[in-house]
PDB file of C-alpha atoms in Angstrom:
ATOM      1  CA  UNK A   1     -30.394   2.540   6.350  1.00 78.00           C
ATOM      2  CA  UNK A   2     -26.877   1.384   7.224  1.00 86.00           C
ATOM      3  CA  UNK A   3     -24.856   2.048   4.095  1.00 89.00           C
ATOM      4  CA  UNK A   4     -21.468   0.649   3.007  1.00 87.00           C
ATOM      5  CA  UNK A   5     -19.316   2.141   0.257  1.00 89.00           C
ATOM      6  CA  UNK A   6     -16.798   0.029  -1.684  1.00 86.00           C
ATOM      7  CA  UNK A   7     -14.196   1.257  -4.159  1.00 86.00           C
ATOM      8  CA  UNK A   8     -13.966  -1.252  -7.012  1.00 76.00           C
ATOM      9  CA  UNK A   9     -10.518  -1.780  -8.589  1.00 64.00           C
ATOM     10  CA  UNK A  10      -9.452   0.871 -11.083  1.00 50.00           C
ATOM     11  CA  UNK A  11      -8.511  -1.659 -13.762  1.00 44.00           C
ATOM     12  CA  UNK A  12     -11.177  -3.098 -16.044  1.00 42.00           C
ATOM     13  CA  UNK A  13     -12.286  -6.696 -15.905  1.00 46.00           C
ATOM     14  CA  UNK A  14     -12.382  -8.736 -19.089  1.00 45.00           C
ATOM     15  CA  UNK A  15     -15.355 -10.668 -17.729  1.00 47.00           C
ATOM     16  CA  UNK A  16     -17.819 -10.202 -14.896  1.00 43.00           C
ATOM     17  CA  UNK A  17     -16.872 -13.700 -13.719  1.00 47.00           C
ATOM     18  CA  UNK A  18     -13.204 -12.765 -13.431  1.00 49.00           C
ATOM     19  CA  UNK A  19     -13.502 -12.064  -9.713  1.00 46.00           C
ATOM     20  CA  UNK A  20      -9.945 -12.630  -8.509  1.00 50.00           C
ATOM     21  CA  UNK A  21      -7.549 -10.544  -6.485  1.00 55.00           C
ATOM     22  CA  UNK A  22      -8.837  -7.056  -5.751  1.00 59.00           C
ATOM     23  CA  UNK A  23     -11.949  -7.761  -7.848  1.00 59.00           C
ATOM     24  CA  UNK A  24     -12.767 -10.685  -5.576  1.00 60.00           C
ATOM     25  CA  UNK A  25     -12.147  -8.544  -2.503  1.00 62.00           C
ATOM     26  CA  UNK A  26     -14.351  -5.694  -3.681  1.00 65.00           C
ATOM     27  CA  UNK A  27     -17.338  -8.019  -4.089  1.00 66.00           C
ATOM     28  CA  UNK A  28     -16.953 -10.732  -1.482  1.00 67.00           C
ATOM     29  CA  UNK A  29     -15.382  -8.792   1.366  1.00 73.00           C
ATOM     30  CA  UNK A  30     -18.231  -6.345   0.883  1.00 71.00           C
ATOM     31  CA  UNK A  31     -20.687  -9.237   1.200  1.00 72.00           C
ATOM     32  CA  UNK A  32     -18.973 -10.417   4.377  1.00 75.00           C
ATOM     33  CA  UNK A  33     -19.096  -6.882   5.805  1.00 74.00           C
ATOM     34  CA  UNK A  34     -22.816  -6.672   5.088  1.00 72.00           C
ATOM     35  CA  UNK A  35     -23.554 -10.037   6.694  1.00 73.00           C
ATOM     36  CA  UNK A  36     -21.261  -9.597   9.718  1.00 73.00           C
ATOM     37  CA  UNK A  37     -21.658  -5.867  10.240  1.00 69.00           C
ATOM     38  CA  UNK A  38     -25.366  -5.539   9.652  1.00 78.00           C
ATOM     39  CA  UNK A  39     -25.146  -3.161   6.689  1.00 84.00           C
ATOM     40  CA  UNK A  40     -28.324  -2.892   4.641  1.00 87.00           C
ATOM     41  CA  UNK A  41     -26.868  -1.916   1.281  1.00 88.00           C
ATOM     42  CA  UNK A  42     -23.552  -1.435  -0.528  1.00 88.00           C
ATOM     43  CA  UNK A  43     -22.574   1.021  -3.248  1.00 91.00           C
ATOM     44  CA  UNK A  44     -19.752  -0.324  -5.428  1.00 88.00           C
ATOM     45  CA  UNK A  45     -17.923   2.571  -7.085  1.00 91.00           C
ATOM     46  CA  UNK A  46     -16.460   1.999 -10.557  1.00 87.00           C
ATOM     47  CA  UNK A  47     -13.907   4.155 -12.368  1.00 85.00           C
ATOM     48  CA  UNK A  48     -15.641   4.416 -15.759  1.00 86.00           C
ATOM     49  CA  UNK A  49     -18.675   3.344 -17.771  1.00 87.00           C
ATOM     50  CA  UNK A  50     -17.117   0.083 -18.968  1.00 82.00           C
ATOM     51  CA  UNK A  51     -16.143  -0.886 -15.422  1.00 82.00           C
ATOM     52  CA  UNK A  52     -19.601   0.137 -14.202  1.00 86.00           C
ATOM     53  CA  UNK A  53     -21.299  -2.234 -16.667  1.00 86.00           C
ATOM     54  CA  UNK A  54     -19.111  -5.139 -15.562  1.00 81.00           C
ATOM     55  CA  UNK A  55     -19.732  -4.456 -11.876  1.00 82.00           C
ATOM     56  CA  UNK A  56     -23.476  -4.351 -12.570  1.00 85.00           C
ATOM     57  CA  UNK A  57     -23.213  -7.661 -14.442  1.00 82.00           C
ATOM     58  CA  UNK A  58     -21.241  -9.236 -11.611  1.00 78.00           C
ATOM     59  CA  UNK A  59     -23.858  -8.069  -9.093  1.00 80.00           C
ATOM     60  CA  UNK A  60     -26.639  -9.630 -11.170  1.00 82.00           C
ATOM     61  CA  UNK A  61     -24.796 -12.915 -11.808  1.00 77.00           C
ATOM     62  CA  UNK A  62     -24.119 -13.329  -8.089  1.00 73.00           C
ATOM     63  CA  UNK A  63     -27.763 -12.741  -7.150  1.00 77.00           C
ATOM     64  CA  UNK A  64     -26.922  -9.661  -5.142  1.00 78.00           C
ATOM     65  CA  UNK A  65     -29.102  -7.062  -6.826  1.00 78.00           C
ATOM     66  CA  UNK A  66     -31.258  -6.337  -3.777  1.00 83.00           C
ATOM     67  CA  UNK A  67     -28.234  -5.613  -1.572  1.00 84.00           C
ATOM     68  CA  UNK A  68     -25.834  -3.800  -3.914  1.00 85.00           C
ATOM     69  CA  UNK A  69     -25.750  -1.233  -6.689  1.00 89.00           C
ATOM     70  CA  UNK A  70     -22.988   0.130  -8.915  1.00 89.00           C
ATOM     71  CA  UNK A  71     -22.074   3.817  -8.982  1.00 91.00           C
ATOM     72  CA  UNK A  72     -19.563   5.938 -10.876  1.00 93.00           C
ATOM     73  CA  UNK A  73     -16.568   7.381  -9.029  1.00 91.00           C
ATOM     74  CA  UNK A  74     -17.496  10.830 -10.353  1.00 92.00           C
ATOM     75  CA  UNK A  75     -20.681  10.788  -8.259  1.00 93.00           C
ATOM     76  CA  UNK A  76     -18.893   9.908  -5.004  1.00 93.00           C
ATOM     77  CA  UNK A  77     -18.368  13.448  -3.606  1.00 93.00           C
ATOM     78  CA  UNK A  78     -22.024  14.324  -4.163  1.00 94.00           C
ATOM     79  CA  UNK A  79     -23.241  11.059  -2.623  1.00 94.00           C
ATOM     80  CA  UNK A  80     -21.008  11.438   0.438  1.00 94.00           C
ATOM     81  CA  UNK A  81     -22.714  14.749   1.130  1.00 93.00           C
ATOM     82  CA  UNK A  82     -26.214  13.249   1.092  1.00 92.00           C
ATOM     83  CA  UNK A  83     -25.837   9.528   1.922  1.00 92.00           C
ATOM     84  CA  UNK A  84     -25.196   8.288   5.505  1.00 93.00           C
ATOM     85  CA  UNK A  85     -22.222   6.029   4.799  1.00 95.00           C
ATOM     86  CA  UNK A  86     -20.898   4.276   7.899  1.00 94.00           C
ATOM     87  CA  UNK A  87     -17.875   2.651   6.266  1.00 93.00           C
ATOM     88  CA  UNK A  88     -15.865   2.793   3.062  1.00 94.00           C
ATOM     89  CA  UNK A  89     -13.883  -0.289   2.063  1.00 91.00           C
ATOM     90  CA  UNK A  90     -10.874  -0.072  -0.284  1.00 90.00           C
ATOM     91  CA  UNK A  91      -9.411  -3.447  -1.431  1.00 84.00           C
ATOM     92  CA  UNK A  92      -5.827  -2.128  -1.471  1.00 84.00           C
ATOM     93  CA  UNK A  93      -3.461   0.286   0.245  1.00 89.00           C
ATOM     94  CA  UNK A  94      -3.689   3.155  -2.226  1.00 87.00           C
ATOM     95  CA  UNK A  95      -3.975   6.948  -2.481  1.00 91.00           C
ATOM     96  CA  UNK A  96      -7.750   6.424  -2.608  1.00 91.00           C
ATOM     97  CA  UNK A  97      -7.636   6.086   1.196  1.00 93.00           C
ATOM     98  CA  UNK A  98      -6.098   9.545   1.449  1.00 95.00           C
ATOM     99  CA  UNK A  99      -8.692  10.957  -0.968  1.00 95.00           C
ATOM    100  CA  UNK A 100     -11.560   9.500   1.072  1.00 96.00           C
ATOM    101  CA  UNK A 101     -10.061  10.842   4.313  1.00 96.00           C
ATOM    102  CA  UNK A 102      -9.774  14.333   2.838  1.00 96.00           C
ATOM    103  CA  UNK A 103     -13.334  14.128   1.472  1.00 96.00           C
ATOM    104  CA  UNK A 104     -14.545  13.111   4.924  1.00 96.00           C
ATOM    105  CA  UNK A 105     -12.843  16.101   6.529  1.00 96.00           C
ATOM    106  CA  UNK A 106     -14.178  18.452   3.845  1.00 95.00           C
ATOM    107  CA  UNK A 107     -17.797  17.285   4.117  1.00 95.00           C
ATOM    108  CA  UNK A 108     -17.953  16.498   7.837  1.00 94.00           C
ATOM    109  CA  UNK A 109     -19.022  12.925   7.059  1.00 94.00           C
ATOM    110  CA  UNK A 110     -18.680  10.318   9.778  1.00 93.00           C
ATOM    111  CA  UNK A 111     -17.702   7.177   7.878  1.00 95.00           C
ATOM    112  CA  UNK A 112     -14.765   4.973   8.860  1.00 95.00           C
ATOM    113  CA  UNK A 113     -12.192   3.668   6.399  1.00 96.00           C
ATOM    114  CA  UNK A 114     -11.086   0.064   5.977  1.00 93.00           C
ATOM    115  CA  UNK A 115      -8.498  -1.308   3.566  1.00 92.00           C
ATOM    116  CA  UNK A 116      -6.930  -4.715   3.034  1.00 87.00           C
ATOM    117  CA  UNK A 117      -3.612  -5.513   1.443  1.00 81.00           C
ATOM    118  CA  UNK A 118      -2.395  -8.416  -0.636  1.00 71.00           C
ATOM    119  CA  UNK A 119       1.007  -6.963  -1.532  1.00 74.00           C
ATOM    120  CA  UNK A 120       3.497  -4.410  -0.260  1.00 78.00           C
ATOM    121  CA  UNK A 121       6.070  -4.965  -3.004  1.00 73.00           C
ATOM    122  CA  UNK A 122       5.348  -2.269  -5.583  1.00 74.00           C
ATOM    123  CA  UNK A 123       8.099   0.349  -6.082  1.00 76.00           C
ATOM    124  CA  UNK A 124       5.787   3.285  -5.260  1.00 82.00           C
ATOM    125  CA  UNK A 125       4.466   1.733  -2.050  1.00 86.00           C
ATOM    126  CA  UNK A 126       6.545   3.850   0.332  1.00 87.00           C
ATOM    127  CA  UNK A 127       5.353   7.011  -1.424  1.00 90.00           C
ATOM    128  CA  UNK A 128       1.757   5.851  -0.924  1.00 92.00           C
ATOM    129  CA  UNK A 129       2.396   5.412   2.812  1.00 93.00           C
ATOM    130  CA  UNK A 130       3.876   8.913   2.999  1.00 93.00           C
ATOM    131  CA  UNK A 131       0.733  10.296   1.337  1.00 94.00           C
ATOM    132  CA  UNK A 132      -1.461   8.423   3.824  1.00 94.00           C
ATOM    133  CA  UNK A 133       0.453   9.949   6.742  1.00 94.00           C
ATOM    134  CA  UNK A 134      -0.229  13.417   5.329  1.00 93.00           C
ATOM    135  CA  UNK A 135      -3.978  12.709   5.050  1.00 95.00           C
ATOM    136  CA  UNK A 136      -6.466  13.125   7.932  1.00 94.00           C
ATOM    137  CA  UNK A 137      -6.625   9.427   8.804  1.00 93.00           C
ATOM    138  CA  UNK A 138      -7.212   8.603  12.470  1.00 89.00           C
ATOM    139  CA  UNK A 139      -7.913   5.814  14.982  1.00 89.00           C
ATOM    140  CA  UNK A 140     -11.318   5.131  13.442  1.00 91.00           C
ATOM    141  CA  UNK A 141      -9.589   3.806  10.324  1.00 95.00           C
ATOM    142  CA  UNK A 142      -7.829   0.484   9.773  1.00 95.00           C
ATOM    143  CA  UNK A 143      -5.751  -1.487   7.306  1.00 94.00           C
ATOM    144  CA  UNK A 144      -6.401  -5.209   7.819  1.00 91.00           C
ATOM    145  CA  UNK A 145      -3.280  -7.315   7.235  1.00 91.00           C
ATOM    146  CA  UNK A 146      -3.190 -11.062   6.643  1.00 87.00           C
ATOM    147  CA  UNK A 147      -0.411 -11.989   9.099  1.00 90.00           C
ATOM    148  CA  UNK A 148       1.670 -10.767  12.043  1.00 93.00           C
ATOM    149  CA  UNK A 149       4.740 -10.734   9.773  1.00 90.00           C
ATOM    150  CA  UNK A 150       2.973  -8.388   7.326  1.00 90.00           C
ATOM    151  CA  UNK A 151       1.994  -6.104  10.205  1.00 93.00           C
ATOM    152  CA  UNK A 152       5.601  -6.000  11.449  1.00 94.00           C
ATOM    153  CA  UNK A 153       6.906  -5.044   7.999  1.00 91.00           C
ATOM    154  CA  UNK A 154       4.150  -2.486   7.462  1.00 93.00           C
ATOM    155  CA  UNK A 155       4.867  -0.874  10.839  1.00 94.00           C
ATOM    156  CA  UNK A 156       8.523  -0.521   9.866  1.00 93.00           C
ATOM    157  CA  UNK A 157       7.586   1.017   6.514  1.00 92.00           C
ATOM    158  CA  UNK A 158       5.209   3.435   8.222  1.00 93.00           C
ATOM    159  CA  UNK A 159       7.977   4.327  10.705  1.00 94.00           C
ATOM    160  CA  UNK A 160      10.339   5.123   7.833  1.00 92.00           C
ATOM    161  CA  UNK A 161       7.657   7.258   6.185  1.00 92.00           C
ATOM    162  CA  UNK A 162       7.001   9.021   9.505  1.00 94.00           C
ATOM    163  CA  UNK A 163      10.687   9.871   9.803  1.00 93.00           C
ATOM    164  CA  UNK A 164      10.554  11.466   6.336  1.00 90.00           C
ATOM    165  CA  UNK A 165       7.290  13.372   6.779  1.00 91.00           C
ATOM    166  CA  UNK A 166       7.394  14.147  10.492  1.00 92.00           C
ATOM    167  CA  UNK A 167       3.835  12.845  10.828  1.00 92.00           C
ATOM    168  CA  UNK A 168       2.794   9.960  13.101  1.00 90.00           C
ATOM    169  CA  UNK A 169       0.949   6.872  11.850  1.00 86.00           C
ATOM    170  CA  UNK A 170      -2.432   6.719  13.589  1.00 85.00           C
ATOM    171  CA  UNK A 171      -4.169   4.092  11.474  1.00 89.00           C
ATOM    172  CA  UNK A 172      -4.765   0.681  13.097  1.00 94.00           C
ATOM    173  CA  UNK A 173      -3.347  -2.563  11.644  1.00 95.00           C
ATOM    174  CA  UNK A 174      -5.508  -5.491  12.814  1.00 95.00           C
ATOM    175  CA  UNK A 175      -4.457  -8.993  11.750  1.00 94.00           C
ATOM    176  CA  UNK A 176      -7.235 -10.747   9.796  1.00 87.00           C
ATOM    177  CA  UNK A 177      -5.991 -14.013   8.204  1.00 85.00           C
ATOM    178  CA  UNK A 178      -7.308 -14.957   4.788  1.00 77.00           C
ATOM    179  CA  UNK A 179     -10.319 -17.217   4.846  1.00 75.00           C
ATOM    180  CA  UNK A 180     -10.346 -20.651   3.199  1.00 76.00           C
ATOM    181  CA  UNK A 181     -13.315 -22.487   1.701  1.00 76.00           C
ATOM    182  CA  UNK A 182     -12.938 -25.703   3.708  1.00 84.00           C
ATOM    183  CA  UNK A 183     -15.486 -27.555   1.558  1.00 84.00           C
ATOM    184  CA  UNK A 184     -13.657 -26.824  -1.681  1.00 80.00           C
ATOM    185  CA  UNK A 185     -10.193 -27.248  -0.174  1.00 80.00           C
ATOM    186  CA  UNK A 186     -10.822 -30.231   2.096  1.00 84.00           C
ATOM    187  CA  UNK A 187      -7.921 -32.641   2.726  1.00 84.00           C
ATOM    188  CA  UNK A 188      -7.807 -35.582   0.326  1.00 84.00           C
ATOM    189  CA  UNK A 189      -5.990 -38.902   0.334  1.00 88.00           C
ATOM    190  CA  UNK A 190      -2.327 -38.068   0.983  1.00 86.00           C
ATOM    191  CA  UNK A 191      -0.808 -41.050  -0.820  1.00 88.00           C
ATOM    192  CA  UNK A 192      -3.057 -40.706  -3.879  1.00 90.00           C
ATOM    193  CA  UNK A 193      -2.446 -36.948  -4.062  1.00 87.00           C
ATOM    194  CA  UNK A 194       1.320 -37.378  -3.968  1.00 88.00           C
ATOM    195  CA  UNK A 195       1.174 -40.054  -6.648  1.00 89.00           C
ATOM    196  CA  UNK A 196      -0.936 -37.845  -8.922  1.00 89.00           C
ATOM    197  CA  UNK A 197       1.511 -34.942  -8.573  1.00 86.00           C
ATOM    198  CA  UNK A 198       4.632 -37.080  -8.816  1.00 89.00           C
ATOM    199  CA  UNK A 199       5.805 -36.243  -5.282  1.00 89.00           C
ATOM    200  CA  UNK A 200       7.948 -38.746  -3.438  1.00 86.00           C
ATOM    201  CA  UNK A 201       6.421 -40.410  -0.403  1.00 83.00           C
ATOM    202  CA  UNK A 202       9.435 -40.122   1.913  1.00 83.00           C
ATOM    203  CA  UNK A 203      10.163 -36.423   1.308  1.00 86.00           C
ATOM    204  CA  UNK A 204       8.724 -33.337   3.006  1.00 88.00           C
ATOM    205  CA  UNK A 205       7.408 -30.436   0.935  1.00 89.00           C
ATOM    206  CA  UNK A 206       6.828 -26.712   1.405  1.00 89.00           C
ATOM    207  CA  UNK A 207       4.101 -25.367  -0.903  1.00 88.00           C
ATOM    208  CA  UNK A 208       3.984 -21.803  -2.223  1.00 87.00           C
ATOM    209  CA  UNK A 209       0.853 -20.754  -4.124  1.00 82.00           C
ATOM    210  CA  UNK A 210       1.232 -17.453  -5.995  1.00 78.00           C
ATOM    211  CA  UNK A 211       1.219 -15.965  -9.459  1.00 75.00           C
ATOM    212  CA  UNK A 212       4.416 -16.248 -11.500  1.00 77.00           C
ATOM    213  CA  UNK A 213       5.223 -12.739 -12.608  1.00 71.00           C
ATOM    214  CA  UNK A 214       8.448 -10.858 -13.132  1.00 65.00           C
ATOM    215  CA  UNK A 215       6.889  -7.530 -12.093  1.00 65.00           C
ATOM    216  CA  UNK A 216       3.687  -8.086 -10.122  1.00 66.00           C
ATOM    217  CA  UNK A 217       3.427  -8.835  -6.402  1.00 64.00           C
ATOM    218  CA  UNK A 218       5.638 -11.846  -5.761  1.00 69.00           C
ATOM    219  CA  UNK A 219       9.440 -11.852  -5.771  1.00 70.00           C
ATOM    220  CA  UNK A 220      10.659 -15.450  -5.600  1.00 77.00           C
ATOM    221  CA  UNK A 221      14.204 -14.422  -4.671  1.00 78.00           C
ATOM    222  CA  UNK A 222      13.719 -14.047  -0.880  1.00 81.00           C
ATOM    223  CA  UNK A 223      11.633 -17.236  -0.743  1.00 84.00           C
ATOM    224  CA  UNK A 224      14.297 -19.276  -2.522  1.00 86.00           C
ATOM    225  CA  UNK A 225      17.051 -17.883  -0.318  1.00 89.00           C
ATOM    226  CA  UNK A 226      15.136 -18.500   2.924  1.00 88.00           C
ATOM    227  CA  UNK A 227      14.259 -22.037   1.824  1.00 90.00           C
ATOM    228  CA  UNK A 228      17.929 -22.715   1.064  1.00 87.00           C
ATOM    229  CA  UNK A 229      18.882 -21.576   4.571  1.00 88.00           C
ATOM    230  CA  UNK A 230      16.051 -23.515   6.217  1.00 88.00           C
ATOM    231  CA  UNK A 231      16.754 -26.711   4.283  1.00 83.00           C
ATOM    232  CA  UNK A 232      20.373 -26.724   5.479  1.00 81.00           C
ATOM    233  CA  UNK A 233      19.000 -26.862   9.033  1.00 83.00           C
ATOM    234  CA  UNK A 234      16.087 -29.213   8.403  1.00 81.00           C
ATOM    235  CA  UNK A 235      17.819 -31.745   6.194  1.00 72.00           C
ATOM    236  CA  UNK A 236      17.914 -32.533   2.493  1.00 71.00           C
ATOM    237  CA  UNK A 237      14.573 -34.377   2.406  1.00 81.00           C
ATOM    238  CA  UNK A 238      12.688 -31.082   2.133  1.00 88.00           C
ATOM    239  CA  UNK A 239      11.658 -29.700  -1.257  1.00 88.00           C
ATOM    240  CA  UNK A 240       9.950 -26.479  -2.308  1.00 89.00           C
ATOM    241  CA  UNK A 241       6.919 -26.725  -4.621  1.00 89.00           C
ATOM    242  CA  UNK A 242       5.917 -23.563  -6.497  1.00 86.00           C
ATOM    243  CA  UNK A 243       2.347 -23.489  -7.818  1.00 84.00           C
ATOM    244  CA  UNK A 244       0.452 -20.758  -9.653  1.00 78.00           C
ATOM    245  CA  UNK A 245      -0.488 -19.221 -12.959  1.00 74.00           C
ATOM    246  CA  UNK A 246       1.953 -17.249 -15.099  1.00 69.00           C
ATOM    247  CA  UNK A 247       1.499 -13.841 -16.704  1.00 63.00           C
ATOM    248  CA  UNK A 248       2.816 -13.972 -19.398  1.00 61.00           C
ATOM    249  CA  UNK A 249       2.744 -17.747 -19.909  1.00 64.00           C
ATOM    250  CA  UNK A 250       6.275 -17.928 -21.312  1.00 64.00           C
ATOM    251  CA  UNK A 251       7.602 -16.725 -17.923  1.00 59.00           C
ATOM    252  CA  UNK A 252       7.701 -20.390 -16.835  1.00 62.00           C
ATOM    253  CA  UNK A 253       9.829 -21.480 -19.777  1.00 61.00           C
TER     254      UNK A 253
END
């Protein structure tokens, strides 16, 4: 049996249907890996009993029970020793990658490691990269990034961490753009859409879709500054539209 391991997010879901962000990645990237990579089964590892129950519920609600099962993180070392995992997927750049690399070296397992990233803005991120450089990661492992710009920035951050630790960065950084559901997000009538949103017909717009948060993931400062510079070159008929949910809600006030 070709077996895939997935590390579910460490934070608890409030609902099994709340599959967004890293929760979405842990379930649906795993499904894509099974379908594209030919894996027979996936073990989704949860941090605690409450998380385990929600992962099990999400598996059942998505009709995936024959292809996936939920496991506790505490059982991972034992399972690695007796299960033939080919790949472990981590839906974030985190110290978990280093832990899995060290466990692989300790047990002689042959699995590869794959991570994806949706943000590189957290204050502790550079320390995480330094820890990854000190772990036994190698050319079998990869961090998939969503754009060439993200890869450029990540390479620079890894270079800075290498200068501090004296250890080279061997992990690969393939560019894998985010997928889009083209049936759900199909183009509509341009004039009608602008009228519904109150956008002027003669103006050009740049759309940013992201959460509004003072601490989590997206800093609007660089975007606003770059748009100001670009608009001076492009002309005054360009406007920036910011769309997204707010946590907390009063952040938009």
